[in-house]
Short mmCIF file of C-alpha atoms in Angstrom, two decimals:
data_model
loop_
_atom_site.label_atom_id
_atom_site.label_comp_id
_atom_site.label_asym_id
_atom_site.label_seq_id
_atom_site.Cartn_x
_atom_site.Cartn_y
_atom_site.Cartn_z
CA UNK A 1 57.86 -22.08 16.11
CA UNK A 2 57.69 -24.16 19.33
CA UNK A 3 57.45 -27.54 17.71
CA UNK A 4 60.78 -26.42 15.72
CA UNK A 5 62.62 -25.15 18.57
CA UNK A 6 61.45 -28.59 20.17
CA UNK A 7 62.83 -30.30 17.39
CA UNK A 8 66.43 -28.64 17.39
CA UNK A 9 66.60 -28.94 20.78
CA UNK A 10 65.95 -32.80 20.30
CA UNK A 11 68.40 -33.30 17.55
CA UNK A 12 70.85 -31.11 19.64
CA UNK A 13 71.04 -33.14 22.28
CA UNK A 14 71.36 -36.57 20.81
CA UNK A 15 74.26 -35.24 18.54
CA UNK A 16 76.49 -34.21 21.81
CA UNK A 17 75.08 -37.15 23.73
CA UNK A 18 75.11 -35.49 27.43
CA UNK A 19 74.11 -31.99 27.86
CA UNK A 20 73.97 -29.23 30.88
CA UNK A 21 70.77 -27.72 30.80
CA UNK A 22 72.98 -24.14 31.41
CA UNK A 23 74.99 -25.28 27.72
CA UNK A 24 71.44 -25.61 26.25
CA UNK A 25 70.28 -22.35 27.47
CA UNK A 26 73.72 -20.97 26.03
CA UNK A 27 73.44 -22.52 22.72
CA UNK A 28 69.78 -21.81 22.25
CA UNK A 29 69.59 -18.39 23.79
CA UNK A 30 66.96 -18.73 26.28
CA UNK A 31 66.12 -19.06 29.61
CA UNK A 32 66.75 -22.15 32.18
CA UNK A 33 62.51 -22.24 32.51
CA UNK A 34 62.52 -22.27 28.90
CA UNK A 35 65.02 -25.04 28.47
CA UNK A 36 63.01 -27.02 31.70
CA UNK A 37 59.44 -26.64 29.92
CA UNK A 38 60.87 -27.85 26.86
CA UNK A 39 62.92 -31.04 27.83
CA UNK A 40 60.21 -32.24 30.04
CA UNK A 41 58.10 -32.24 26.82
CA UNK A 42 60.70 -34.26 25.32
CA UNK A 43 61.17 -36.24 28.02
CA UNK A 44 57.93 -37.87 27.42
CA UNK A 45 58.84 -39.42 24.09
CA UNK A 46 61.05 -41.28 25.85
CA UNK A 47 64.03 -40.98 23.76
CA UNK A 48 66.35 -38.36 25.97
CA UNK A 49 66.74 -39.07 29.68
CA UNK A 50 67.32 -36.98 32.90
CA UNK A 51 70.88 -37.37 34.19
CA UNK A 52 72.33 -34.43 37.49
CA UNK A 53 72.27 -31.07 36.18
CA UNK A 54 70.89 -31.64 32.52
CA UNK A 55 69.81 -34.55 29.87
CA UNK A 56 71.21 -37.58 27.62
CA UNK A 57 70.06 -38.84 24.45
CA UNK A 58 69.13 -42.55 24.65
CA UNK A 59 69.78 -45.05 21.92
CA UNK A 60 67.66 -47.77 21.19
CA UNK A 61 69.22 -51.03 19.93
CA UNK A 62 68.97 -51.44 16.30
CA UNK A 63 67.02 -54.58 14.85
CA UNK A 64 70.02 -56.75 13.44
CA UNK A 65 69.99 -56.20 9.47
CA UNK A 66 69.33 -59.72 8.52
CA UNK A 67 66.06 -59.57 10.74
CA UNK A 68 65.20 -56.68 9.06
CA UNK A 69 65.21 -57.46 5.88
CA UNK A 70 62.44 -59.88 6.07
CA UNK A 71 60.19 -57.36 7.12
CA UNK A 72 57.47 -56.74 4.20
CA UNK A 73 59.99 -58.29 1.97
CA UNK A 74 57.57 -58.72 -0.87
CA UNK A 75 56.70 -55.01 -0.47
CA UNK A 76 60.18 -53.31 0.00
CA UNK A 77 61.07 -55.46 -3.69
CA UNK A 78 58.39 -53.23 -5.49
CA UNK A 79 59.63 -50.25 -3.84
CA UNK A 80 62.71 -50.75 -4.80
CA UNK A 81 61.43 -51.73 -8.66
CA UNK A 82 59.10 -48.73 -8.83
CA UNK A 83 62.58 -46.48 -7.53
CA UNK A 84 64.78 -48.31 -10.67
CA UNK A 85 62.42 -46.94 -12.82
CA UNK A 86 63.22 -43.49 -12.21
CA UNK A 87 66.83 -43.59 -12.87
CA UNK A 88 67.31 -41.97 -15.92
CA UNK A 89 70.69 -42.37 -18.14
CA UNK A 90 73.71 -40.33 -16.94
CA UNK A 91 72.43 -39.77 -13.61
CA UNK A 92 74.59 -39.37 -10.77
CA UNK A 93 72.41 -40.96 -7.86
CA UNK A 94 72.45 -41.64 -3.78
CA UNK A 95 71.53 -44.64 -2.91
CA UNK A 96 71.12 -45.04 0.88
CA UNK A 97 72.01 -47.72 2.97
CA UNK A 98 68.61 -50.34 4.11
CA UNK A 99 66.79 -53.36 3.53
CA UNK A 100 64.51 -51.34 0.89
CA UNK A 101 67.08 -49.24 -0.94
CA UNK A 102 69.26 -52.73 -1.70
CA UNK A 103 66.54 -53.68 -3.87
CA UNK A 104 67.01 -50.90 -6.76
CA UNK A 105 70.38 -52.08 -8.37
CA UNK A 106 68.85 -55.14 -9.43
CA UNK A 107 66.29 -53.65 -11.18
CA UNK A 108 68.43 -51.31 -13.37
CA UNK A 109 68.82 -51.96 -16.86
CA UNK A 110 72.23 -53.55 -17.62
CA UNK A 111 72.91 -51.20 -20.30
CA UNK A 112 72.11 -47.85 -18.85
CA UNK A 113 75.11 -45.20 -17.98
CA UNK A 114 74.97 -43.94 -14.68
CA UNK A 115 77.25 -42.85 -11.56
CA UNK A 116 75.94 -44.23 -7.90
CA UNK A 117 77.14 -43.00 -4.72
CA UNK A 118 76.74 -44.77 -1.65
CA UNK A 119 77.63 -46.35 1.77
CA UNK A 120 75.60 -49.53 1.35
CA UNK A 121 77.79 -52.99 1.08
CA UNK A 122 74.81 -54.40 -0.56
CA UNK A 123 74.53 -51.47 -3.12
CA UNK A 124 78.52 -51.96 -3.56
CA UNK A 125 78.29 -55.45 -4.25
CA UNK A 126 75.83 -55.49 -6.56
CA UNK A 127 76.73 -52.67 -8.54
CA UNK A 128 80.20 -53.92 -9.43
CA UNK A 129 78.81 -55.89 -11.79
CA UNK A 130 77.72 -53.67 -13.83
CA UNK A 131 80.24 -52.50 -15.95
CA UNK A 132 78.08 -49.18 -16.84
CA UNK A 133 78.33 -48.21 -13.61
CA UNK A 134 81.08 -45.62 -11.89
CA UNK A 135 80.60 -46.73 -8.32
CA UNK A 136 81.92 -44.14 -5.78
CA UNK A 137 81.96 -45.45 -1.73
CA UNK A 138 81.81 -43.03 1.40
CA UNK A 139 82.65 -43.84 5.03
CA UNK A 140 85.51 -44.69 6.97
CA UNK A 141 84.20 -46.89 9.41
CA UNK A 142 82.48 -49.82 8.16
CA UNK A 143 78.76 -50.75 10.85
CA UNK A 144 78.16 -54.20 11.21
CA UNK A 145 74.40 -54.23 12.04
CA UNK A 146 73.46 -51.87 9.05
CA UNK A 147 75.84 -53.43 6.46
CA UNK A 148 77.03 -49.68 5.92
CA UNK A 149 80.05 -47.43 6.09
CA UNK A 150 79.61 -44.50 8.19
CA UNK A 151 81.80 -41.45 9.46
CA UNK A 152 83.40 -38.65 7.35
CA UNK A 153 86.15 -36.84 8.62
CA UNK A 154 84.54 -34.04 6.14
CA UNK A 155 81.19 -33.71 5.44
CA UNK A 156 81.78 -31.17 2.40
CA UNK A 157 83.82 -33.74 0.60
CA UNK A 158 80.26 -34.54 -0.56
CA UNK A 159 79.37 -31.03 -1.96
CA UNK A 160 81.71 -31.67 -5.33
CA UNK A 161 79.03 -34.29 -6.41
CA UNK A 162 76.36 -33.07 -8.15
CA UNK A 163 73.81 -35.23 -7.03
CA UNK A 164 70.48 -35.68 -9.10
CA UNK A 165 68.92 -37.91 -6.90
CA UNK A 166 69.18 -39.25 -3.49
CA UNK A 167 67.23 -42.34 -2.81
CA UNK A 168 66.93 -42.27 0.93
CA UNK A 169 65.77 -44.62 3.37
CA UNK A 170 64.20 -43.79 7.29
CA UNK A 171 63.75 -45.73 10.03
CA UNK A 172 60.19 -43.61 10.78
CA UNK A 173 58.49 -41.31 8.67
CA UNK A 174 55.50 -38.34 10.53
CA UNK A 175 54.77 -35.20 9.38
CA UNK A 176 55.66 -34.55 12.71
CA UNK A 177 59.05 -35.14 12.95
CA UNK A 178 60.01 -36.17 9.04
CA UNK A 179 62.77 -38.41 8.38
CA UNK A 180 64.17 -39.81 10.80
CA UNK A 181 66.74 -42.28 11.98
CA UNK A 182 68.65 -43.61 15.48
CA UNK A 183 72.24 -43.60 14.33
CA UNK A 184 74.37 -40.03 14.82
CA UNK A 185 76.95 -41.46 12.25
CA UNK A 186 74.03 -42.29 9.41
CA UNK A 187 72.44 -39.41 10.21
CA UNK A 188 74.89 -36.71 9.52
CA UNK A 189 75.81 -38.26 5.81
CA UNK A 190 71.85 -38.40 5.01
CA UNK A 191 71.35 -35.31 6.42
CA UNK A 192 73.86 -34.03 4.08
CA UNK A 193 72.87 -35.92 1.11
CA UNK A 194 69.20 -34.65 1.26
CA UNK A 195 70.70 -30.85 1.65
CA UNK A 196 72.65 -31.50 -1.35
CA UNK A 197 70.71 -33.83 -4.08
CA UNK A 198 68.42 -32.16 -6.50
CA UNK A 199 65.42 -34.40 -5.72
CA UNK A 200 64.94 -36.30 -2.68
CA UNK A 201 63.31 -39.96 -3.33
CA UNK A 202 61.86 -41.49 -0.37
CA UNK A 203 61.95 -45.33 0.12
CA UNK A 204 59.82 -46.30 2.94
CA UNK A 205 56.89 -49.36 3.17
CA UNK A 206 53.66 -48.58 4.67
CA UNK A 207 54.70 -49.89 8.40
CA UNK A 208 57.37 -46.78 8.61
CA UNK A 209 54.73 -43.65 8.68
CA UNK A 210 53.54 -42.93 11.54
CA UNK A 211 56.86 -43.58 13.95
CA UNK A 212 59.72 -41.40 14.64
CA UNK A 213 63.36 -42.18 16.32
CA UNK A 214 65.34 -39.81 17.62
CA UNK A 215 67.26 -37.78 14.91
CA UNK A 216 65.23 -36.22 12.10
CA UNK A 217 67.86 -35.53 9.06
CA UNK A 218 64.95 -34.31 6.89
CA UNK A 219 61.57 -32.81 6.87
CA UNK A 220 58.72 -34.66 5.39
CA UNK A 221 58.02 -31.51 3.11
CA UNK A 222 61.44 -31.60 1.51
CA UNK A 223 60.79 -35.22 -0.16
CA UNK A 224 60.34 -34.57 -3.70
CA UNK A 225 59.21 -38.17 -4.66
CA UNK A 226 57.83 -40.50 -1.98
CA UNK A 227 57.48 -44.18 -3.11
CA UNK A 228 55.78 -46.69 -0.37
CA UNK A 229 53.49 -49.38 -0.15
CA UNK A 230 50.18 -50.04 1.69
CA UNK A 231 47.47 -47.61 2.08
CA UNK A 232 48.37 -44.23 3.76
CA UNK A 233 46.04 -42.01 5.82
CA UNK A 234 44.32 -39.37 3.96
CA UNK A 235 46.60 -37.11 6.37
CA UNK A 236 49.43 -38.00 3.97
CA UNK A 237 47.63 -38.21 1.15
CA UNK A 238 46.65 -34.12 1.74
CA UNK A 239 50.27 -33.67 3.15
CA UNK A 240 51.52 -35.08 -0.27
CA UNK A 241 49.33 -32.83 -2.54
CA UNK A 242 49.71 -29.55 -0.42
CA UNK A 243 53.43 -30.12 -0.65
CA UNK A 244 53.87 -31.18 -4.26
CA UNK A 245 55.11 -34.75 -3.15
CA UNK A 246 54.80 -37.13 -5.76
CA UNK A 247 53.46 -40.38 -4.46
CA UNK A 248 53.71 -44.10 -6.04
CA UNK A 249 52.11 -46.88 -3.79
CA UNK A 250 53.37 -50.44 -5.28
CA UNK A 251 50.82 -52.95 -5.06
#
């Protein structure tokens, strides 16, 4: 219970950006030692700082896109290969903005009807060339450093899709803290998109587990498919089984 009210709390604060530690005892219902004890926990990740009479969340800068796509290159292709061959005809899928996610369009058979939903410019580009493919964009506000469109004035605009699967990307994955990510703008369409799809596919090469950022938009436990690369601990290999995640590694 403590670890989730930790959680909330964490994810509260970097989604109003500056906080008074008498609005978080408001909003949580519980008292100002409470609300001490538990941001000075916090505090220690390092990712909300102390500012006079309460907290704010702190950003870190994201790696440019371009640099990070030549991260484990090699390894993010086969995720993205092993993710193609999952998409079954007629499926209406997510496909999340990210230097792994990018990779899946290529590897979809050119004659194979299906409807993909995304913020991604990559995904966009690529998939207008498919003729099979109904291509439906989301965001208003297009982010440089990502290569994705972000913002929606409303979030429910997404609950008329009926989403079969949502191939999602993270910037760190724990058991800890699950998905997570460092942008407020990405996070609140993923977050959304993994409440809504059917199955939740996660994208992520071995050098993601382990790490968390600031804002977790899903738990770990509510991945239905997890597709990586590397070897994983035998912590996530138990996490996997107990949870009913089923688990590719590409070599």
């Amino acid at each position: 219970m403590k670890e989730k009210r930790l959680q909330h709390l964490e994810d509260y604060i970097h989604s109003v950006g500056t906080v008074s530690l008498d609005e978080l005892c408001e909003y949580f219902n519980v008292s100002k030692n409470t609300v001490r004890r538990d941001v000075n926990q916090i505090l220690e990740k390092g990712t909300i700082q102390k500012v006079y009479g309460g907290v704010t969340s702190v950003t870190p800068a994201l790696i440019p896109f371009e640099n990070r796509d030549h991260t484990n290159h090699p390894e993010k292709v086969k995720i993205g290969k092993q993710a193609a061959a999952l998409v079954q005809d007629q499926d209406l899928i997510f496909i999340d903005s990210g230097t792994t996610t990018r990779n899946i369009v290529e590897f979809l058979p050119s004659s194979q009807q299906l409807t993909i939903l995304t913020n991604s410019l990559d995904v966009i580009n690529a998939a207008v060339a498919f003729e099979n493919i109904t291509l439906i964009t989301i965001g208003n506000r297009y982010k440089r450093k990502t290569k994705s469109f972000v913002s929606i004035d409303d979030l429910h605009i997404l609950d008329k899709y009926n989403i079969s699967k949502a191939f999602m990307a993270a910037t760190g994955v724990s058991i800890a803290h699950g998905l997570t990510n460092s942008d407020i703008l990405e996070y609140e369409i993923k977050k959304r998109i993994a409440e809504k799809a059917q199955a939740v596919y996660l994208l992520a090469d071995a050098s993601k587990f382990g790490k968390s950022t600031q804002l977790t938009y899903a738990p770990l436990q509510e991945v239905d498919v997890l597709i990586t690369s590397g070897t994983l601990s035998d912590e996530y290999h138990s996490f996997c089984r107990e949870h009913q995640i089923e688990l590719y590694i590409c070599k």
